[in-house]
PDB file of C-alpha atoms in Angstrom:
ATOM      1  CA  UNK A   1      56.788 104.130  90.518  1.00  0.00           C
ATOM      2  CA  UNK A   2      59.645 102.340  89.739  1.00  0.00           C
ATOM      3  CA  UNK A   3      62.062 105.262  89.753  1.00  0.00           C
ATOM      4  CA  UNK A   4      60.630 105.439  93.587  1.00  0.00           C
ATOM      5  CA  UNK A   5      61.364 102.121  94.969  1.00  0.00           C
ATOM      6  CA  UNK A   6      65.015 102.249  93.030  1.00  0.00           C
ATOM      7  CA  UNK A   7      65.986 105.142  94.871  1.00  0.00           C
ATOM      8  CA  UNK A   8      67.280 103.696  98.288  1.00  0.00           C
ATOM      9  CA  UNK A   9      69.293 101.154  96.152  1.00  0.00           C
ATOM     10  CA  UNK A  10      70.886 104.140  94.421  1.00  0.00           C
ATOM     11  CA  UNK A  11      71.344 105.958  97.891  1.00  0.00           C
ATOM     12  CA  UNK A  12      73.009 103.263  99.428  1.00  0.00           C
ATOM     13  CA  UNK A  13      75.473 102.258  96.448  1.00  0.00           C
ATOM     14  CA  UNK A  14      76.225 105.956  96.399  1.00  0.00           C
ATOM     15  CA  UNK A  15      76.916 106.013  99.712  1.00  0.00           C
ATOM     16  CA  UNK A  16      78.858 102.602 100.087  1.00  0.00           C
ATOM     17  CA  UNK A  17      80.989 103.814  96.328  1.00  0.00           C
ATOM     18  CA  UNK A  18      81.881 107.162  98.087  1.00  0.00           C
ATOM     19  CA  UNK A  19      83.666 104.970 101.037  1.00  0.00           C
ATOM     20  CA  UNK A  20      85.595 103.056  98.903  1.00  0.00           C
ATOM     21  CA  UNK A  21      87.815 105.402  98.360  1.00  0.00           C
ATOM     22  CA  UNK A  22      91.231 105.841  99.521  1.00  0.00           C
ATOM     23  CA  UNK A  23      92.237 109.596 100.023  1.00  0.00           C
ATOM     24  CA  UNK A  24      96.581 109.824 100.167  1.00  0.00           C
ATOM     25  CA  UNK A  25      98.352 113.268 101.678  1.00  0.00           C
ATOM     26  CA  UNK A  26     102.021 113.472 101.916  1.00  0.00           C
ATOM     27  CA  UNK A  27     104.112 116.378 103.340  1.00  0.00           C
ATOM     28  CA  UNK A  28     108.115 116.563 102.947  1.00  0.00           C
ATOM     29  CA  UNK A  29     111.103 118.850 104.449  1.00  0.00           C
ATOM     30  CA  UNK A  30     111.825 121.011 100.969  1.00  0.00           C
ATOM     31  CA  UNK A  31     115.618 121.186 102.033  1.00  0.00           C
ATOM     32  CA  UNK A  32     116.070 117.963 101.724  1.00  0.00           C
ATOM     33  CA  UNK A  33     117.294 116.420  98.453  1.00  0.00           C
ATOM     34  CA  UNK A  34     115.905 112.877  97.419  1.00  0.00           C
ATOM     35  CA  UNK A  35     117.777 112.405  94.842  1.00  0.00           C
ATOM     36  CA  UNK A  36     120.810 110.680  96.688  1.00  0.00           C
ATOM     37  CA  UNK A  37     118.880 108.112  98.841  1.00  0.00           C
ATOM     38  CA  UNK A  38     119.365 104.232  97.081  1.00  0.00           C
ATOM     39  CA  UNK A  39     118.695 101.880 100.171  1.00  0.00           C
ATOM     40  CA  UNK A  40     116.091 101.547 102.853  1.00  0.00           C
ATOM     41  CA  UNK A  41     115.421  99.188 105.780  1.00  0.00           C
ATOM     42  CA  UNK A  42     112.916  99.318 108.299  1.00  0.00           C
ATOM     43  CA  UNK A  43     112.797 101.198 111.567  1.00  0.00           C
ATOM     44  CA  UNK A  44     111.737  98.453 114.076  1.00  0.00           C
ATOM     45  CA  UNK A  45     111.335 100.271 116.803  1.00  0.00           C
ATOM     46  CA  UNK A  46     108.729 102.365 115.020  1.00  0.00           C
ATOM     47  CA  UNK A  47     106.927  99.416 113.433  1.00  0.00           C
ATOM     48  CA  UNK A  48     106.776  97.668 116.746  1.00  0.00           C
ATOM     49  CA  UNK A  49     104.789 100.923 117.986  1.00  0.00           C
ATOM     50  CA  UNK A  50     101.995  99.895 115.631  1.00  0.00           C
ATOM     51  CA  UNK A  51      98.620  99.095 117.370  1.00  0.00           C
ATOM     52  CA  UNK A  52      97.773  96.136 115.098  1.00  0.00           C
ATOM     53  CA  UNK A  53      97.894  92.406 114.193  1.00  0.00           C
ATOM     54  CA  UNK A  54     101.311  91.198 113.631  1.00  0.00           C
ATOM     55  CA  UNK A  55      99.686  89.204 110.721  1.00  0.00           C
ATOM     56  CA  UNK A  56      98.561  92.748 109.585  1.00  0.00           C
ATOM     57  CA  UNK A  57     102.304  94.610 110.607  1.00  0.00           C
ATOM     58  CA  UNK A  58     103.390  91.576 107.538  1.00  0.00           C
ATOM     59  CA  UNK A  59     101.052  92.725 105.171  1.00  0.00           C
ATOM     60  CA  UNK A  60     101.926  96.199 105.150  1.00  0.00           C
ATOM     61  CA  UNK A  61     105.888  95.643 105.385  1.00  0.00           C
ATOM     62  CA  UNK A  62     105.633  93.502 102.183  1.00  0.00           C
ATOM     63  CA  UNK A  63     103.476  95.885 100.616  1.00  0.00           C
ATOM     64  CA  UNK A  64     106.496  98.469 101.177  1.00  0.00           C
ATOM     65  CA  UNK A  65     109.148  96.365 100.907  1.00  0.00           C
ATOM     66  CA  UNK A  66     107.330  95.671  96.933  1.00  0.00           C
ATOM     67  CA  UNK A  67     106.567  99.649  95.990  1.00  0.00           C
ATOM     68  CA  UNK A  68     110.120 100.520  96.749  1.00  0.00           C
ATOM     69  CA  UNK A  69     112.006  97.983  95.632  1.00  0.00           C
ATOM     70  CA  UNK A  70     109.724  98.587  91.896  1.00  0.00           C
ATOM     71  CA  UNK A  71     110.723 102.205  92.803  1.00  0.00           C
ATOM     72  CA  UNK A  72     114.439 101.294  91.995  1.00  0.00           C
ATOM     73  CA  UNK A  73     115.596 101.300  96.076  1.00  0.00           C
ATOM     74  CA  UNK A  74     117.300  98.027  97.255  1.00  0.00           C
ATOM     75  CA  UNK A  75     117.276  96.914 100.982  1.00  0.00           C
ATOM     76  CA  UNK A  76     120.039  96.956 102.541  1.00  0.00           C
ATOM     77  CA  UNK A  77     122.030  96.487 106.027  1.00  0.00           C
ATOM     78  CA  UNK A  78     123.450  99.935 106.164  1.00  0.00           C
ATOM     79  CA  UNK A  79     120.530 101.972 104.561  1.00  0.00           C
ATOM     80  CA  UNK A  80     120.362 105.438 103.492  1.00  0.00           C
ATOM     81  CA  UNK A  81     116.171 105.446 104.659  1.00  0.00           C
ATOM     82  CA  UNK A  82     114.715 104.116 107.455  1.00  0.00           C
ATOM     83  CA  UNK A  83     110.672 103.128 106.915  1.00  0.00           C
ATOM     84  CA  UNK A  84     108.366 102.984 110.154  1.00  0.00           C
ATOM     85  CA  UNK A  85     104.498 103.020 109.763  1.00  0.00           C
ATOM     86  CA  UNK A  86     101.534 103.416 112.659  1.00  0.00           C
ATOM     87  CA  UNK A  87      97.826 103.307 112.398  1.00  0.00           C
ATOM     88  CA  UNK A  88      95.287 104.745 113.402  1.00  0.00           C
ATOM     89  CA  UNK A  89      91.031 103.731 113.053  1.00  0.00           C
ATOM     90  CA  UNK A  90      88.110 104.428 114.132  1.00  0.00           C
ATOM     91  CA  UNK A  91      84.024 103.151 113.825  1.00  0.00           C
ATOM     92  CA  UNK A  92      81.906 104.954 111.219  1.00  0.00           C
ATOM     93  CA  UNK A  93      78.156 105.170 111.364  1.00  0.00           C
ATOM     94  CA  UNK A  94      76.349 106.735 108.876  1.00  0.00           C
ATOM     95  CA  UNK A  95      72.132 107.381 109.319  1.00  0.00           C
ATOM     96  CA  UNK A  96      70.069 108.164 105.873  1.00  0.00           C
ATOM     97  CA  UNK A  97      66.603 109.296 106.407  1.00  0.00           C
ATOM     98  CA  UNK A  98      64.786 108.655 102.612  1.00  0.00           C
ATOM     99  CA  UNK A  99      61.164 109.527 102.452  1.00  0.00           C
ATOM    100  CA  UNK A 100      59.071 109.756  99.617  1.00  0.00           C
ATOM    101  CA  UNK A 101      55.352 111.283  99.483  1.00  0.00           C
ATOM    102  CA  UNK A 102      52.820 113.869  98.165  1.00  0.00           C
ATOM    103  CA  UNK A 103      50.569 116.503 100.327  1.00  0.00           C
ATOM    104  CA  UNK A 104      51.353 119.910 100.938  1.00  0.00           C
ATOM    105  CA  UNK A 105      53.941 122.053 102.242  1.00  0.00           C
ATOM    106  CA  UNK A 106      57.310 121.300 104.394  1.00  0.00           C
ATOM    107  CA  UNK A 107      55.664 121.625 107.554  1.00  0.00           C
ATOM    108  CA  UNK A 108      57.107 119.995 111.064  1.00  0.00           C
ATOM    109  CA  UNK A 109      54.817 117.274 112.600  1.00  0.00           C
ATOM    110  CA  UNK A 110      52.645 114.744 111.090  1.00  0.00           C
ATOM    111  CA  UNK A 111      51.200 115.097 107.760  1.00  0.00           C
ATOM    112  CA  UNK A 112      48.717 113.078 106.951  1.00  0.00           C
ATOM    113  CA  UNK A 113      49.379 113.427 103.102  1.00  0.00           C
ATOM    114  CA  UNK A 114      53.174 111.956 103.622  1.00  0.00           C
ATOM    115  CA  UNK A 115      53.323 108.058 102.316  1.00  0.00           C
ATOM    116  CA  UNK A 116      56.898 106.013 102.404  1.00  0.00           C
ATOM    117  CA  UNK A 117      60.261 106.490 104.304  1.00  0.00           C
ATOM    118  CA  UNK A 118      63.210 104.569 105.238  1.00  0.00           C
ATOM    119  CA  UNK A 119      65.841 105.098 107.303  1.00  0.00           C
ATOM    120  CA  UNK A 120      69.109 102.868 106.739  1.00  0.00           C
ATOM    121  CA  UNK A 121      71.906 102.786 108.890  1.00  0.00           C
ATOM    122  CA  UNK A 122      75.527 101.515 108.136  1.00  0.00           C
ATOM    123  CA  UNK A 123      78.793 101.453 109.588  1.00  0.00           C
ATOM    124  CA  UNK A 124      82.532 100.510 108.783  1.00  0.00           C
ATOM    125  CA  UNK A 125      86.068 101.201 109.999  1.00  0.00           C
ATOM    126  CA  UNK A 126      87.867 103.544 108.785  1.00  0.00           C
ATOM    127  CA  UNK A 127      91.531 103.468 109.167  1.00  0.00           C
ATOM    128  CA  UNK A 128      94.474 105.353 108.727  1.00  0.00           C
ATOM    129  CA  UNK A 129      97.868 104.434 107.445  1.00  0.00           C
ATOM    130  CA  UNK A 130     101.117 106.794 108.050  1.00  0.00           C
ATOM    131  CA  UNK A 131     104.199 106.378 106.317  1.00  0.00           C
ATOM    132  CA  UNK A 132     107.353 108.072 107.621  1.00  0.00           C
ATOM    133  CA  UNK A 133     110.459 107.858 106.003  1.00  0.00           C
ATOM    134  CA  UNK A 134     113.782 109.000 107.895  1.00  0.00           C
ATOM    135  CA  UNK A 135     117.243 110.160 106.968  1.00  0.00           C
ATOM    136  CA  UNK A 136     118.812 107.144 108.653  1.00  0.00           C
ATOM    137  CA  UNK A 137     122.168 109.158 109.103  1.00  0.00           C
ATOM    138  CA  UNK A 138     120.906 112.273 110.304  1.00  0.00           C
ATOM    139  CA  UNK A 139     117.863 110.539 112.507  1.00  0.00           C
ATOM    140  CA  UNK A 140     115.389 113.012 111.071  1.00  0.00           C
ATOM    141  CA  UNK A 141     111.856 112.691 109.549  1.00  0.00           C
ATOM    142  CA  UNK A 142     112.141 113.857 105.763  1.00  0.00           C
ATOM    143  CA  UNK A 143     108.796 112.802 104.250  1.00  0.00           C
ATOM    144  CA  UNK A 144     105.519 111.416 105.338  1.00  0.00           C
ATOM    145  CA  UNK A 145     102.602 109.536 104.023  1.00  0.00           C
ATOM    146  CA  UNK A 146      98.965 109.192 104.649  1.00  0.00           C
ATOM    147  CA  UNK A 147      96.749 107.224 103.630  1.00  0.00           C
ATOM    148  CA  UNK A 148      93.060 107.154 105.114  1.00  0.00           C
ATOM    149  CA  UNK A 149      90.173 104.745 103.563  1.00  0.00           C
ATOM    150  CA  UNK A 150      87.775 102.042 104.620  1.00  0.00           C
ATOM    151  CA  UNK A 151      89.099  98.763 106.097  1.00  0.00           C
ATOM    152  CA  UNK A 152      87.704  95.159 105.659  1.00  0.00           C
ATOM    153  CA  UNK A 153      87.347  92.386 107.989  1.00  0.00           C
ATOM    154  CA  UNK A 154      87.265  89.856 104.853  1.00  0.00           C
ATOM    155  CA  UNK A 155      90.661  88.082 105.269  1.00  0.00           C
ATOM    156  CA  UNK A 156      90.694  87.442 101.411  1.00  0.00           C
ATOM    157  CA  UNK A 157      90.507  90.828 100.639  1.00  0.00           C
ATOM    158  CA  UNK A 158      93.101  92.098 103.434  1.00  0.00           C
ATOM    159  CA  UNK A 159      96.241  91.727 101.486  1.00  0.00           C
ATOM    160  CA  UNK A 160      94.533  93.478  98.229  1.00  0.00           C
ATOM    161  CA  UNK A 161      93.459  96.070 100.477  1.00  0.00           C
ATOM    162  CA  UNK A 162      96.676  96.758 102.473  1.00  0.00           C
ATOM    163  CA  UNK A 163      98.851  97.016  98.989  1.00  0.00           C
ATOM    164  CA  UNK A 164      96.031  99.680  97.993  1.00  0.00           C
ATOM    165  CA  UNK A 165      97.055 101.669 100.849  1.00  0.00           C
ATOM    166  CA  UNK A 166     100.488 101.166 100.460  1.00  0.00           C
ATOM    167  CA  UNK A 167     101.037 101.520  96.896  1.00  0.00           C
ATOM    168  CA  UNK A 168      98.718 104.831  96.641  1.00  0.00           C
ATOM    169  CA  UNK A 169     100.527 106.210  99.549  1.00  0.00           C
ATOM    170  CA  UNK A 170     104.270 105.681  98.291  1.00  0.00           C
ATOM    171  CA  UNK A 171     103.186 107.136  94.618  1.00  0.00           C
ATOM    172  CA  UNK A 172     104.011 110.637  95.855  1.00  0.00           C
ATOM    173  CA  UNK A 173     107.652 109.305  97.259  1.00  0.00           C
ATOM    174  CA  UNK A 174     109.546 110.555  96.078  1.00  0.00           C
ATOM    175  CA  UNK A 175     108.384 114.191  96.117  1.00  0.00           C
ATOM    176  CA  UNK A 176     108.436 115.841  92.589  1.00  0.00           C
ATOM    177  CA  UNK A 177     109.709 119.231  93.434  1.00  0.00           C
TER     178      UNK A 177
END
């Protein structure tokens, strides 16, 4: 009986674990070699683009600004990169139908030999984070991040999140050809 009423627990920390998640993507031009690039600043008029909280816009910038500048690259007026980000998210709503019983068969319908059953609903935002990183000579997009994984509304936990994002995302810049 026990291993019955544990069950939704389980369910639900399953369910809630496999949101945590962050899943990163990254696509580059393979002409381009990174090898040369020392400096970055960021693209303004890209960042200004970004449909979010300034107060978020200053997480994610110093979350950047850290990665690369641990990656070896050094900011600078007259940069060799140029760094924009935008966002994207969206509501999540996820319905589990748990139902536990004896009696016969799989039948449709009522069944009159069917005992237990939950249904729990939850939802979260997910979000999205794009990285683009741009030639700042040549004005051209060279490599691009993404970064997709559930957001928090707990301000305490915004920064942690955001350098999550950031620093999982910029771990495949540069591109190891």
């Amino acid at each position: 009986m026990k291993t019955v009423k544990s069950l939704p627990l389980l369910l639900l920390i399953l369910i809630v674990s496999s949101c945590s998640s962050i899943s990163v993507n990254s696509d580059y031009d393979k002409k381009v070699d990174f090898g040369p690039y020392k400096t970055f600043a960021f693209h303004k008029a890209g960042i200004d683009k970004a449909e979010i909280s300034d107060l978020d816009k200053k997480r994610i910038l110093r979350s950047i600004d850290e990665v690369m500048t641990s990656k070896g690259f050094t900011k600078s007026d007259n940069p060799d990169l140029l760094i924009a980000f935008f966002t994207k998210e969206r509501e999540q709503v996820n319905v589990n139908q748990y139902s536990v019983g004896w009696g016969y068969g799989w039948g449709y319908g009522w069944n009159p030999y069917l005992w237990g059953g939950n249904n729990y609903v939850s939802r979260y935002t997910e979000g999205t984070l794009y990285i683009d990183i741009i030639d700042a000579k040549k004005k051209e997009l060279i490599w691009q991040g993404e970064g997709q994984g559930v957001l928090t509304k707990n301000v305490d936990k915004k920064d942690e999140k955001v350098k999550e994002f950031v620093s999982k995302i910029l771990e495949q810049y540069p591109p190891k050809k």
